Amino acid sequence: MSRRRPPARGEARTHPAPPAVAPAYQAPPLSPSHPAAIAALLAAIACVVLSATFEIYDTDFWQHLLVGKAIWQAHGVPRLHEWTWPGLGRPDVLPSWGFRALIWPFWAAGGVWGLFAFRWIASLAALGVMWQTARRMGARGLSPLFVVVLGSVILRTRSQVRPEALAAILLALEIAILETARAGGALRRAPAASLIAIAWAWINVHVSFPLFFVVLGIHALDARLAARGGSGSGDAARARRLAFVGLAALAASFLNPFGARAVWQPFEFILHQRQEPIFLTIGELQPPRIDENLWNGLPLLALGWPLLLAWRARRTGWDRVELMTLLAFGAMGASSARFLGNAALVAVPYAARDLDAWIRARGWPRWTASPWARAAIAIAASVLVGWFEWTAPDPRPGVGIEMSQYPVRACDFMRDHDVRGRGFNHFSQGGYLLWRFWPDPARLPFMDIHQSGTREDRLLYMLAGARFERWRALDARERFAWVLLNRRQVVGDHLLDFLDRDSTFALVFLDDAAALYARRGGVLDPLTQRGYRLIPGGRAALAALGERCAEDPVLRERARIELERQVDGSPWNAAAHSLLANIALMEHRATAARFHLERALEADPLIPRTHERLGDLALEGGDPRAAIREYRLELVTNEPPPQIELRMGRASEALGDPGAARAHYRAELKRDPSSREALDRLSALEARIARP
């Protein structure tokens, strides 16, 4: 075998020439009219629609519809408060009145389909404007369609029947106009007038109208800095015109039915209300949780956009508008989940432009030159980024309203039994109460979806849920005739437990959505005589009842009768079926327990620990394969229950799969190192495996 001769003294050392590298291949621009481009666009439209197609679960939209109906009936905007009984007749600022007037005709014309038509139109309009803006900024490839779909997935939970959907369209239009003006170096008269019109419309549809001035300020500052840098008279003229637009837009903002009070409203919240205890309990006003946004594309955008911006800055310099937009809206999105949608929306044109430039700066295999190959890549990437969210069981995909979230049957009960008088309610129930009973003053809520009322009202509301004596003090002051509470208790709210303890009230209706209590000794006393005697509305008394039922068969039978009454009273009876299953398990009636667990899942597919108990029944019945299937379903739909890995290990052993069993026992010990059974089973299993 020959070897290369080492160079002699004084001889130049030579290196083999590097292999030839093909020049970076860049596919030619694809015409928007090409069938492949049209296919990619249609696929992106379908993905955006899919992102906004899940059952409505938002509690606010009922009040939006009701107020819209009231506006159309009165042929004017109400100036006095009509929505809660403590504030009845007071001067009021009706937030988002323009949106509510608009959404009512959608409902009147198409019902649920009308609401979904609004959602689809709003999502497509906002993101469509941003896509067109990206194209005007130079992003002519198909990758911007992927960014649009990514934005729709992040925006998904914000694509409700809410006024912010209209605000998103206005935000997109503002950015489109300003970016067009920036590209041309000047702001013409017609675009300036359009911006003023956007500001006027915005304050009449949503309280987020200050964002108009944030975006305008970013562009004005950029124009001023460019003019100081000696870029030319065009930027100076644009800066002057933007300053004029800002002043005119501010003046136009006062042209609303409530004048200066509406202009001040968002600042009143930021300065004086933001830290009130009641607002600290609202999830969307808190910083976004990582676990809730892990699979919706937010991490990809949060990391990808800054990286693309920095890459572009190295090539062409910093885009000050993009940088300031990233910093401003990124900070807002990090501070409050409510602003995540805005942050994702404004990112679309800039991230799309930067991604398109990054792609065009690189060489790609020649097979990507095919228009259909490029379309296929764009479509596949779009589907991939949204697939997890679209197929998740919560929120439930489809067209409809998730009626189990609302006190439908409780309000039916109030109607049928003439329950009226001063009432107390969780504010999440206020919108549906208004939808059912407005304008009846005897059935108006104590608090609505806007937490309407005085600062004292909101504080007393929160204190009542925190301490029993505070609840009694509030009731002594107001003498509530009825109390309607959300069964889905939130952390720190103990009102259900307090009402169970309060002997002045009786539980008269109960289902998965709501608990209705009526005052004893008053006009509703005949109703309270037929109320529940054993079954409580809260968790504390329910846990104690379960322990007593395990030891007392007579008490179990009385509880069973009341639970069957609860089942008959509402189709949303998963909790009652779940408890009936527990009673059946106490009495070793496996068939009855399985029946009730299956009915519970029909009423609520996400009810906790139901698949777990079905798995236990399957394991005890000699069907370990079915047991593992049920355990896996429990892990998919809910938080892992205690000892679930231990039981999966037992089922795997029964199936003759020692490897899987060992993995499950180890997982159980990782979660609970004190689990003696998992340790013993693992030791015995490893001893059998090691035995020759």
XYZ file of C-alpha atoms in Angstrom:
692
model
C 0.000 0.000 0.000
C 1.537 3.301 -1.094
C 1.842 6.272 1.199
C 2.212 9.928 0.284
C 5.834 11.078 0.414
C 6.511 13.669 3.105
C 7.735 16.967 1.681
C 11.486 17.504 1.554
C 13.170 20.305 3.477
C 12.322 23.575 1.836
C 9.542 22.050 -0.269
C 6.174 23.675 0.047
C 3.629 21.597 1.916
C 0.558 21.078 -0.212
C -2.979 20.013 0.744
C -5.465 18.215 -1.377
C -8.023 20.532 -2.892
C -11.349 20.490 -1.087
C -14.160 18.800 -2.935
C -16.141 21.075 -5.186
C -19.257 22.472 -3.518
C -22.261 23.158 -5.649
C -23.438 26.750 -5.402
C -26.418 27.356 -3.168
C -29.496 26.471 -5.168
C -32.394 28.872 -4.887
C -35.673 27.933 -6.492
C -37.254 30.658 -8.593
C -40.182 32.542 -7.072
C -43.478 30.717 -7.337
C -46.331 32.650 -8.922
C -49.344 33.066 -6.603
C -51.536 31.800 -9.443
C -49.639 28.524 -9.757
C -51.835 25.535 -8.772
C -49.266 24.436 -6.187
C -49.310 27.885 -4.557
C -53.107 27.881 -4.584
C -53.141 24.430 -2.986
C -50.785 25.593 -0.230
C -52.930 28.678 0.368
C -56.140 26.636 0.572
C -54.456 24.247 2.996
C -53.374 27.181 5.189
C -56.929 28.557 5.135
C -58.238 25.157 6.198
C -55.696 25.023 9.031
C -56.686 28.484 10.276
C -60.359 27.474 10.216
C -59.500 24.241 12.009
C -57.671 26.166 14.723
C -60.871 28.115 15.433
C -63.169 25.079 15.273
C -63.759 23.769 18.755
C -66.814 23.819 20.963
C -67.438 27.141 22.675
C -66.717 26.902 26.382
C -66.158 30.565 27.174
C -68.461 31.870 29.904
C -68.524 35.448 28.633
C -70.234 35.134 25.279
C -73.741 34.744 26.735
C -73.566 38.226 28.200
C -72.115 39.583 24.947
C -75.112 38.155 23.090
C -77.610 39.432 25.636
C -76.240 42.968 25.594
C -76.192 42.918 21.798
C -79.825 41.895 21.830
C -80.625 44.701 24.281
C -78.902 47.260 22.030
C -80.917 46.158 19.011
C -84.166 46.116 20.980
C -83.585 49.600 22.422
C -82.118 50.979 19.165
C -79.446 52.577 21.287
C -76.589 51.931 23.685
C -77.634 51.618 27.362
C -76.050 54.343 29.499
C -77.283 52.972 32.844
C -76.271 49.683 34.401
C -78.799 46.898 33.765
C -76.775 43.758 34.354
C -76.469 43.200 38.138
C -78.911 43.990 40.879
C -76.447 45.815 43.220
C -75.595 48.338 40.484
C -78.995 48.593 38.847
C -79.643 52.073 37.473
C -76.173 53.494 38.079
C -74.335 55.383 35.308
C -72.294 52.838 33.409
C -69.605 52.466 30.765
C -70.681 49.583 28.557
C -67.473 47.955 27.347
C -67.229 46.601 23.810
C -70.703 47.768 22.868
C -69.816 47.828 19.156
C -68.765 44.193 19.172
C -71.933 43.175 20.991
C -74.122 45.020 18.527
C -72.305 43.222 15.715
C -72.359 39.699 17.139
C -76.114 39.627 17.797
C -77.094 39.514 14.075
C -74.723 36.549 13.599
C -76.576 34.661 16.336
C -79.996 35.804 15.180
C -79.273 34.665 11.621
C -77.474 31.390 12.230
C -77.442 30.458 15.905
C -74.376 28.382 16.717
C -73.321 28.298 13.063
C -73.548 32.076 12.990
C -71.162 32.327 15.926
C -68.723 29.978 14.246
C -69.008 31.928 11.019
C -67.936 34.997 12.985
C -64.991 33.117 14.498
C -63.818 31.836 11.130
C -64.201 35.208 9.426
C -62.399 37.040 12.218
C -59.480 34.589 12.305
C -59.086 34.552 8.526
C -59.377 38.338 8.296
C -56.737 39.128 10.931
C -54.243 36.514 9.781
C -54.988 37.155 6.124
C -54.131 40.828 6.510
C -50.900 39.877 8.245
C -50.011 37.448 5.453
C -50.568 40.121 2.838
C -48.447 42.496 4.917
C -45.623 39.964 4.964
C -45.841 39.675 1.164
C -45.630 43.446 0.765
C -42.560 43.363 2.998
C -40.885 40.930 0.602
C -41.939 37.455 1.796
C -43.060 35.933 -1.499
C -42.453 32.252 -0.786
C -44.710 29.617 0.753
C -43.067 29.615 4.194
C -45.159 32.636 5.347
C -48.198 30.380 5.132
C -46.583 28.145 7.740
C -46.047 31.173 10.005
C -49.708 32.132 9.541
C -50.812 28.653 10.637
C -48.395 28.773 13.571
C -49.983 32.062 14.623
C -53.470 30.567 14.348
C -52.513 27.667 16.617
C -51.141 30.011 19.279
C -54.215 32.216 18.867
C -56.507 29.212 19.133
C -57.763 29.598 22.681
C -58.219 33.336 22.078
C -60.419 32.724 19.014
C -63.577 32.818 21.071
C -66.726 34.871 20.547
C -65.070 37.850 22.158
C -64.484 41.507 21.269
C -60.748 40.937 21.047
C -61.419 39.094 17.780
C -62.469 42.407 16.228
C -59.579 44.185 17.923
C -57.209 41.698 16.284
C -58.484 42.694 12.839
C -57.994 46.380 13.665
C -54.485 45.686 14.950
C -53.634 43.834 11.746
C -54.995 46.630 9.577
C -53.020 49.236 11.503
C -49.756 47.347 11.051
C -50.509 46.788 7.361
C -51.049 50.518 6.765
C -48.004 51.572 8.757
C -45.694 49.033 7.126
C -46.891 50.097 3.679
C -46.172 53.712 4.584
C -42.744 52.771 5.959
C -41.836 51.023 2.732
C -42.869 54.084 0.737
C -41.237 56.550 3.105
C -44.372 58.631 3.646
C -47.878 58.412 5.023
C -50.417 59.652 2.517
C -53.677 61.361 3.368
C -55.973 58.371 2.769
C -53.955 55.926 4.935
C -53.760 58.579 7.652
C -57.538 58.915 7.629
C -57.836 55.119 7.755
C -55.668 55.000 10.857
C -57.843 57.582 12.588
C -60.924 55.535 11.664
C -59.283 52.417 13.119
C -58.648 54.235 16.409
C -62.255 55.398 16.547
C -63.591 51.910 15.820
C -61.234 50.264 18.287
C -62.408 52.142 21.383
C -65.973 51.197 20.519
C -65.288 47.476 20.230
C -62.657 46.686 22.881
C -60.850 48.200 25.843
C -57.484 47.237 24.338
C -57.538 50.392 22.174
C -54.319 51.741 23.813
C -52.476 49.144 21.735
C -53.251 51.332 18.716
C -51.075 54.044 20.203
C -48.345 51.550 21.150
C -47.987 50.455 17.522
C -48.286 53.994 16.215
C -45.686 55.166 18.727
C -43.239 52.489 17.603
C -43.480 53.656 13.992
C -43.325 57.324 14.954
C -40.185 56.737 17.021
C -38.607 54.814 14.160
C -39.367 57.638 11.723
C -37.953 60.219 14.130
C -34.740 58.226 14.644
C -34.378 57.682 10.913
C -34.823 61.394 10.259
C -32.186 62.271 12.866
C -29.849 59.811 11.209
C -29.973 61.847 8.030
C -31.945 59.333 5.978
C -33.816 62.043 4.111
C -36.859 64.268 4.234
C -39.257 61.357 3.696
C -38.790 60.025 7.217
C -39.133 63.481 8.716
C -42.404 63.974 6.874
C -43.593 60.549 7.987
C -42.734 61.376 11.596
C -44.713 64.616 11.431
C -47.682 62.899 9.802
C -47.659 60.110 12.405
C -47.625 62.665 15.204
C -50.643 64.358 13.642
C -52.384 60.991 13.266
C -51.733 60.237 16.935
C -53.337 63.487 18.067
C -56.283 63.067 15.708
C -56.741 59.436 16.782
C -56.743 60.478 20.436
C -59.419 63.064 19.708
C -61.441 60.500 17.761
C -61.258 58.111 20.715
C -63.476 60.470 22.687
C -66.202 60.021 20.067
C -67.916 57.161 21.838
C -71.183 56.946 23.775
C -69.381 57.352 27.104
C -66.803 60.000 26.269
C -63.798 60.392 28.539
C -64.963 57.651 30.903
C -64.437 55.006 28.195
C -61.001 56.438 27.348
C -59.977 56.248 30.988
C -61.349 52.742 31.610
C -58.269 50.640 30.685
C -55.987 52.992 32.606
C -58.280 52.773 35.634
C -57.834 49.009 35.535
C -54.052 49.163 35.147
C -53.536 51.804 37.828
C -56.126 50.904 40.440
C -57.803 47.537 39.827
C -55.149 45.215 38.425
C -53.973 44.048 41.853
C -57.408 43.560 43.386
C -57.782 40.004 44.721
C -60.650 39.159 42.360
C -58.592 39.945 39.260
C -55.661 37.940 40.573
C -57.868 34.834 40.400
C -58.577 35.228 36.673
C -56.191 32.941 34.833
C -55.935 34.913 31.602
C -54.780 37.998 33.516
C -51.826 36.087 34.946
C -48.543 35.256 33.174
C -48.956 32.369 30.713
C -48.170 28.907 32.035
C -45.523 26.921 30.207
C -47.379 23.618 30.556
C -50.458 25.095 28.857
C -48.459 26.401 25.890
C -45.876 23.685 25.419
C -47.433 22.111 22.327
C -49.252 25.023 20.670
C -46.215 26.408 18.853
C -45.540 29.230 21.312
C -42.027 27.980 22.244
C -41.189 27.766 18.538
C -42.291 31.351 17.925
C -40.783 32.682 21.168
C -37.372 31.275 20.226
C -37.559 31.426 16.455
C -38.633 35.034 15.969
C -35.765 36.612 17.979
C -33.259 34.309 16.282
C -34.525 35.237 12.835
C -34.508 38.917 13.761
C -30.879 38.667 14.931
C -29.881 36.743 11.789
C -31.444 39.394 9.574
C -29.750 42.150 11.589
C -26.327 40.640 10.864
C -27.054 40.770 7.152
C -28.918 44.039 6.687
C -28.898 45.811 10.056
C -31.493 46.054 12.763
C -35.100 46.676 11.844
C -35.993 49.056 14.664
C -39.749 48.647 14.205
C -39.503 44.877 14.369
C -37.214 45.012 17.393
C -39.444 47.446 19.283
C -42.539 45.416 18.365
C -40.900 42.245 19.657
C -39.879 43.897 22.919
C -43.207 45.631 23.544
C -45.578 42.811 22.666
C -43.246 40.143 24.007
C -43.255 41.862 27.378
C -47.047 42.140 27.331
C -47.446 38.499 26.354
C -45.081 37.407 29.123
C -46.976 39.450 31.710
C -50.509 38.299 30.863
C -51.950 35.364 28.935
C -54.599 37.737 27.577
C -51.922 39.431 25.442
C -50.459 36.229 24.008
C -52.819 36.428 21.054
C -51.730 39.970 20.242
C -48.064 38.999 20.505
C -48.548 36.029 18.176
C -50.502 38.125 15.687
C -48.003 40.978 15.393
C -45.171 38.460 15.034
C -46.627 36.963 11.850
C -45.527 39.497 9.200
C -42.056 40.054 10.653
C -41.282 36.404 11.416
C -42.681 35.422 8.006
C -40.476 37.943 6.215
C -37.379 36.875 8.142
C -38.054 33.160 7.675
C -38.579 33.645 3.961
C -35.280 35.538 3.704
C -33.462 32.868 5.706
C -34.785 30.140 3.438
C -33.840 32.026 0.280
C -30.307 32.554 1.592
C -29.613 28.836 1.726
C -28.998 26.120 -0.750
C -31.525 23.345 -0.960
C -31.686 20.021 -2.791
C -32.751 20.374 -6.379
C -35.854 18.285 -5.854
C -37.243 21.230 -3.842
C -37.361 23.249 -7.059
C -40.585 21.481 -7.916
C -43.528 23.760 -7.049
C -45.488 20.785 -5.781
C -42.606 19.674 -3.568
C -42.430 23.119 -2.024
C -46.194 23.180 -1.539
C -46.075 19.733 0.063
C -43.380 20.888 2.510
C -45.389 23.979 3.465
C -48.567 21.951 3.931
C -46.822 19.220 5.938
C -45.142 21.752 8.220
C -48.469 23.532 8.784
C -50.271 20.326 9.668
C -47.444 19.190 11.910
C -47.368 22.407 13.955
C -51.108 22.263 14.630
C -51.826 18.565 14.860
C -51.385 18.171 18.616
C -53.684 21.093 19.425
C -56.337 20.167 16.866
C -56.605 16.586 18.109
C -56.462 17.309 21.843
C -59.663 16.358 23.711
C -59.821 19.702 25.516
C -61.119 21.959 24.095
C -63.370 19.519 22.285
C -63.032 19.782 18.479
C -66.194 20.490 16.520
C -68.998 22.980 16.004
C -71.186 23.504 19.049
C -71.465 24.949 22.539
C -70.198 22.948 25.486
C -73.415 23.369 27.445
C -72.090 21.388 30.392
C -70.063 24.498 31.294
C -73.175 26.564 32.048
C -75.952 26.393 34.685
C -78.582 25.374 32.134
C -80.583 22.957 34.260
C -80.145 25.084 37.379
C -81.770 27.998 35.556
C -84.509 25.661 34.339
C -85.072 24.739 37.967
C -85.222 28.417 38.958
C -87.774 29.062 36.223
C -89.928 26.023 37.040
C -89.949 26.656 40.805
C -90.175 30.455 40.661
C -86.862 31.008 42.455
C -86.397 34.754 42.700
C -85.169 37.523 44.997
C -81.717 38.849 45.744
C -79.214 36.264 44.616
C -75.505 35.599 44.898
C -73.479 33.898 42.198
C -69.999 33.138 41.026
C -69.231 35.779 38.405
C -68.521 33.048 35.840
C -72.242 32.169 36.022
C -73.387 35.762 35.615
C -73.424 35.818 31.824
C -75.694 32.809 31.489
C -77.980 34.062 34.261
C -78.433 37.276 32.287
C -79.074 35.333 29.090
C -81.865 33.397 30.779
C -83.548 35.993 32.990
C -82.738 39.575 31.957
C -84.415 42.035 32.527
C -86.169 40.418 35.516
C -84.630 42.343 38.470
C -85.415 39.464 40.848
C -83.093 37.124 38.956
C -80.232 39.374 37.983
C -76.772 38.231 39.113
C -74.894 39.706 42.028
C -71.813 39.951 39.802
C -71.423 39.604 36.043
C -68.565 38.605 33.752
C -66.939 42.043 34.078
C -66.842 41.824 37.869
C -69.132 44.863 37.840
C -69.676 46.673 41.100
C -67.769 48.809 43.528
C -64.327 48.005 44.832
C -66.006 47.030 48.105
C -68.354 44.615 46.311
C -65.428 42.854 44.669
C -63.491 42.655 47.921
C -66.481 41.275 49.844
C -67.028 38.717 47.086
C -63.471 37.446 47.484
C -63.526 37.470 51.285
C -66.792 35.528 51.273
C -65.113 32.683 49.417
C -62.086 32.671 51.698
C -63.571 32.685 55.218
C -66.861 31.335 56.502
C -67.490 34.247 58.867
C -67.005 36.665 55.986
C -69.627 34.799 53.998
C -72.033 34.996 56.929
C -71.366 38.722 57.293
C -72.052 39.370 53.603
C -75.244 37.318 53.756
C -76.360 39.153 56.895
C -75.960 42.437 55.042
C -77.691 41.411 51.816
C -80.076 38.611 52.916
C -79.665 36.503 49.789
C -82.706 34.478 48.769
C -80.740 32.098 46.554
C -77.120 31.278 45.741
C -75.920 29.833 42.433
C -72.373 28.488 42.434
C -70.068 26.880 39.911
C -69.376 23.249 40.836
C -65.851 23.520 39.418
C -64.194 24.938 42.517
C -61.106 27.073 42.023
C -58.180 27.219 44.417
C -58.948 29.457 47.390
C -62.727 29.548 46.857
C -64.621 27.583 49.504
C -68.138 28.923 48.976
C -69.572 25.505 48.154
C -68.192 24.135 51.403
C -69.437 27.191 53.302
C -72.978 26.842 51.919
C -72.972 23.174 52.892
C -72.148 24.265 56.452
C -74.615 27.158 56.509
C -77.840 25.932 58.095
C -79.767 28.927 56.743
C -79.518 27.514 53.225
C -80.561 24.217 51.664
C -79.180 22.632 48.522
C -82.135 22.320 46.128
C -80.465 21.540 42.790
C -77.174 19.950 41.806
C -75.434 18.823 38.646
C -71.917 18.944 37.206
C -72.212 22.623 36.259
C -73.943 24.276 39.213
C -75.233 24.044 42.743
C -78.328 26.031 43.683
C -79.058 26.853 47.320
C -82.252 28.460 48.669
C -82.795 30.271 51.961
C -84.725 28.433 54.621
C -87.586 30.153 56.406
C -88.489 32.569 53.623
C -90.701 32.431 50.559
C -88.575 29.556 49.218
C -88.954 27.478 52.386
C -91.374 24.956 50.791
C -88.704 24.310 48.176
C -85.995 23.805 50.787
C -88.098 21.102 52.458
C -87.614 19.012 49.307
C -83.885 19.741 49.076
C -80.966 17.372 49.425
C -80.348 16.032 52.888
C -77.102 14.113 52.426
C -75.425 14.988 49.146
C -73.424 18.240 49.437
C -72.256 20.649 46.748
C -68.648 21.002 47.938
C -65.739 18.610 48.223
C -65.131 18.820 51.957
C -68.489 17.393 53.074
C -68.460 14.920 50.190
C -65.219 13.349 51.385
C -66.650 12.940 54.883
C -69.853 11.443 53.463
C -67.841 8.874 51.515
C -66.097 7.682 54.667
C -69.418 7.325 56.500
C -71.029 5.484 53.607
C -68.210 2.935 53.582
C -69.245 1.871 57.099
C -73.030 2.392 57.063
C -75.155 0.473 54.505
C -78.325 2.368 55.497
C -76.609 5.680 54.831
C -75.336 4.310 51.508
C -78.872 3.549 50.425
C -80.091 7.036 51.330
C -77.171 8.559 49.450
C -77.890 6.337 46.443
C -81.478 7.610 46.276
C -80.358 11.229 46.311
C -77.683 10.572 43.684
C -80.220 8.922 41.393
C -82.401 11.998 41.815
C -79.404 14.082 40.757
C -78.895 11.853 37.713
C -82.528 12.303 36.683
C -82.365 16.080 37.081
C -79.708 16.823 34.478
C -77.872 15.207 31.556
C -74.654 16.626 33.025
C -74.486 14.050 35.780
C -70.972 12.616 35.548
C -70.216 13.389 39.197
C -73.385 11.641 40.377
C -72.636 8.540 38.284
C -69.078 8.549 39.602
C -70.336 8.534 43.194
C -72.885 5.833 42.407
C -69.985 3.785 41.037
C -68.156 4.246 44.332
C -71.181 2.986 46.232
C -71.379 -0.021 43.927
C -67.679 -0.733 44.505
C -68.220 -0.560 48.274
C -70.864 -3.251 47.844
C -68.704 -5.328 45.444
C -71.176 -4.900 42.563
C -68.692 -4.766 39.687
C -71.290 -4.741 36.896
C -73.180 -1.801 38.402
C -69.933 0.070 39.047
C -68.852 -0.403 35.434
C -72.254 0.804 34.214
C -72.062 4.023 36.232
C -68.449 4.685 35.247
C -69.327 4.338 31.568
C -72.307 6.681 31.991
C -70.025 9.159 33.747
C -67.678 9.161 30.767
C -70.588 9.709 28.409
C -71.525 12.838 30.365
C -67.937 14.046 30.790
C -65.106 12.255 28.951
C -62.538 14.086 31.072
C -63.893 13.300 34.533
C -60.905 12.351 36.713
C -60.129 8.807 37.903
C -62.919 7.157 35.942
C -60.706 5.288 33.486
C -58.544 4.371 36.462
C -61.435 2.617 38.199
C -62.462 0.913 34.967
C -58.881 -0.321 34.729
C -59.034 -1.650 38.275
C -62.242 -3.529 37.447
C -60.666 -4.986 34.323
C -57.538 -6.047 36.222
C -59.542 -7.696 38.981
C -61.729 -9.338 36.350
C -58.764 -10.983 34.647
C -58.427 -8.702 31.635
C -55.025 -7.023 32.024
C -54.966 -5.807 28.412
C -58.176 -3.819 28.934
C -56.792 -2.589 32.258
C -53.683 -1.146 30.608
C -55.838 0.490 27.949
C -57.953 2.200 30.615
C -54.935 3.257 32.646
C -53.372 4.837 29.564
C -56.591 6.718 28.852
C -56.510 8.068 32.407
C -52.960 9.302 31.889
C -53.945 11.008 28.623
C -57.002 12.808 29.977
C -56.005 13.728 33.540
C -53.176 14.136 35.995
C -51.601 10.783 36.954
C -53.451 9.332 39.965
C -51.551 7.718 42.836
C -50.125 4.226 42.181
C -51.158 4.201 38.519
C -47.708 2.979 37.454
C -47.846 0.228 40.070
C -51.098 -1.077 38.678
C -49.836 -0.862 35.105
C -46.879 -2.937 36.228
C -49.185 -5.571 37.711
C -51.181 -5.656 34.480
C -47.985 -5.998 32.426
C -46.855 -8.897 34.596
C -50.207 -10.584 34.056
C -49.696 -10.185 30.298
C -46.285 -11.850 30.538
C -44.296 -8.707 29.731
C -41.614 -8.441 32.447
C -39.739 -5.645 30.675
C -42.766 -3.349 30.667
C -43.631 -4.350 34.236
C -40.126 -3.482 35.438
C -40.311 -0.086 33.718
C -43.651 0.688 35.389
C -42.419 -0.365 38.852
C -39.359 1.839 38.452
C -41.570 4.738 37.359
C -43.729 4.229 40.445
C -40.677 4.255 42.725
C -39.427 7.398 41.034
C -42.735 9.098 41.852
C -43.053 7.520 45.307
C -39.825 6.055 46.714
C -41.737 4.876 49.794
C -43.979 2.497 47.823
C -43.243 -0.825 49.504
C -45.373 -2.852 47.110
C -43.630 -1.439 44.033
C -40.217 -2.178 45.590
C -41.186 -5.747 46.543
C -42.662 -6.489 43.132
C -39.650 -5.026 41.339
C -37.230 -7.032 43.489
C -39.146 -10.254 42.916
C -39.389 -9.593 39.184
C -35.677 -8.859 38.817
C -34.855 -11.975 40.820
C -36.937 -14.083 38.417
C -35.311 -12.442 35.397
C -31.808 -13.045 36.816
C -32.594 -16.687 37.641
C -31.003 -19.018 35.020
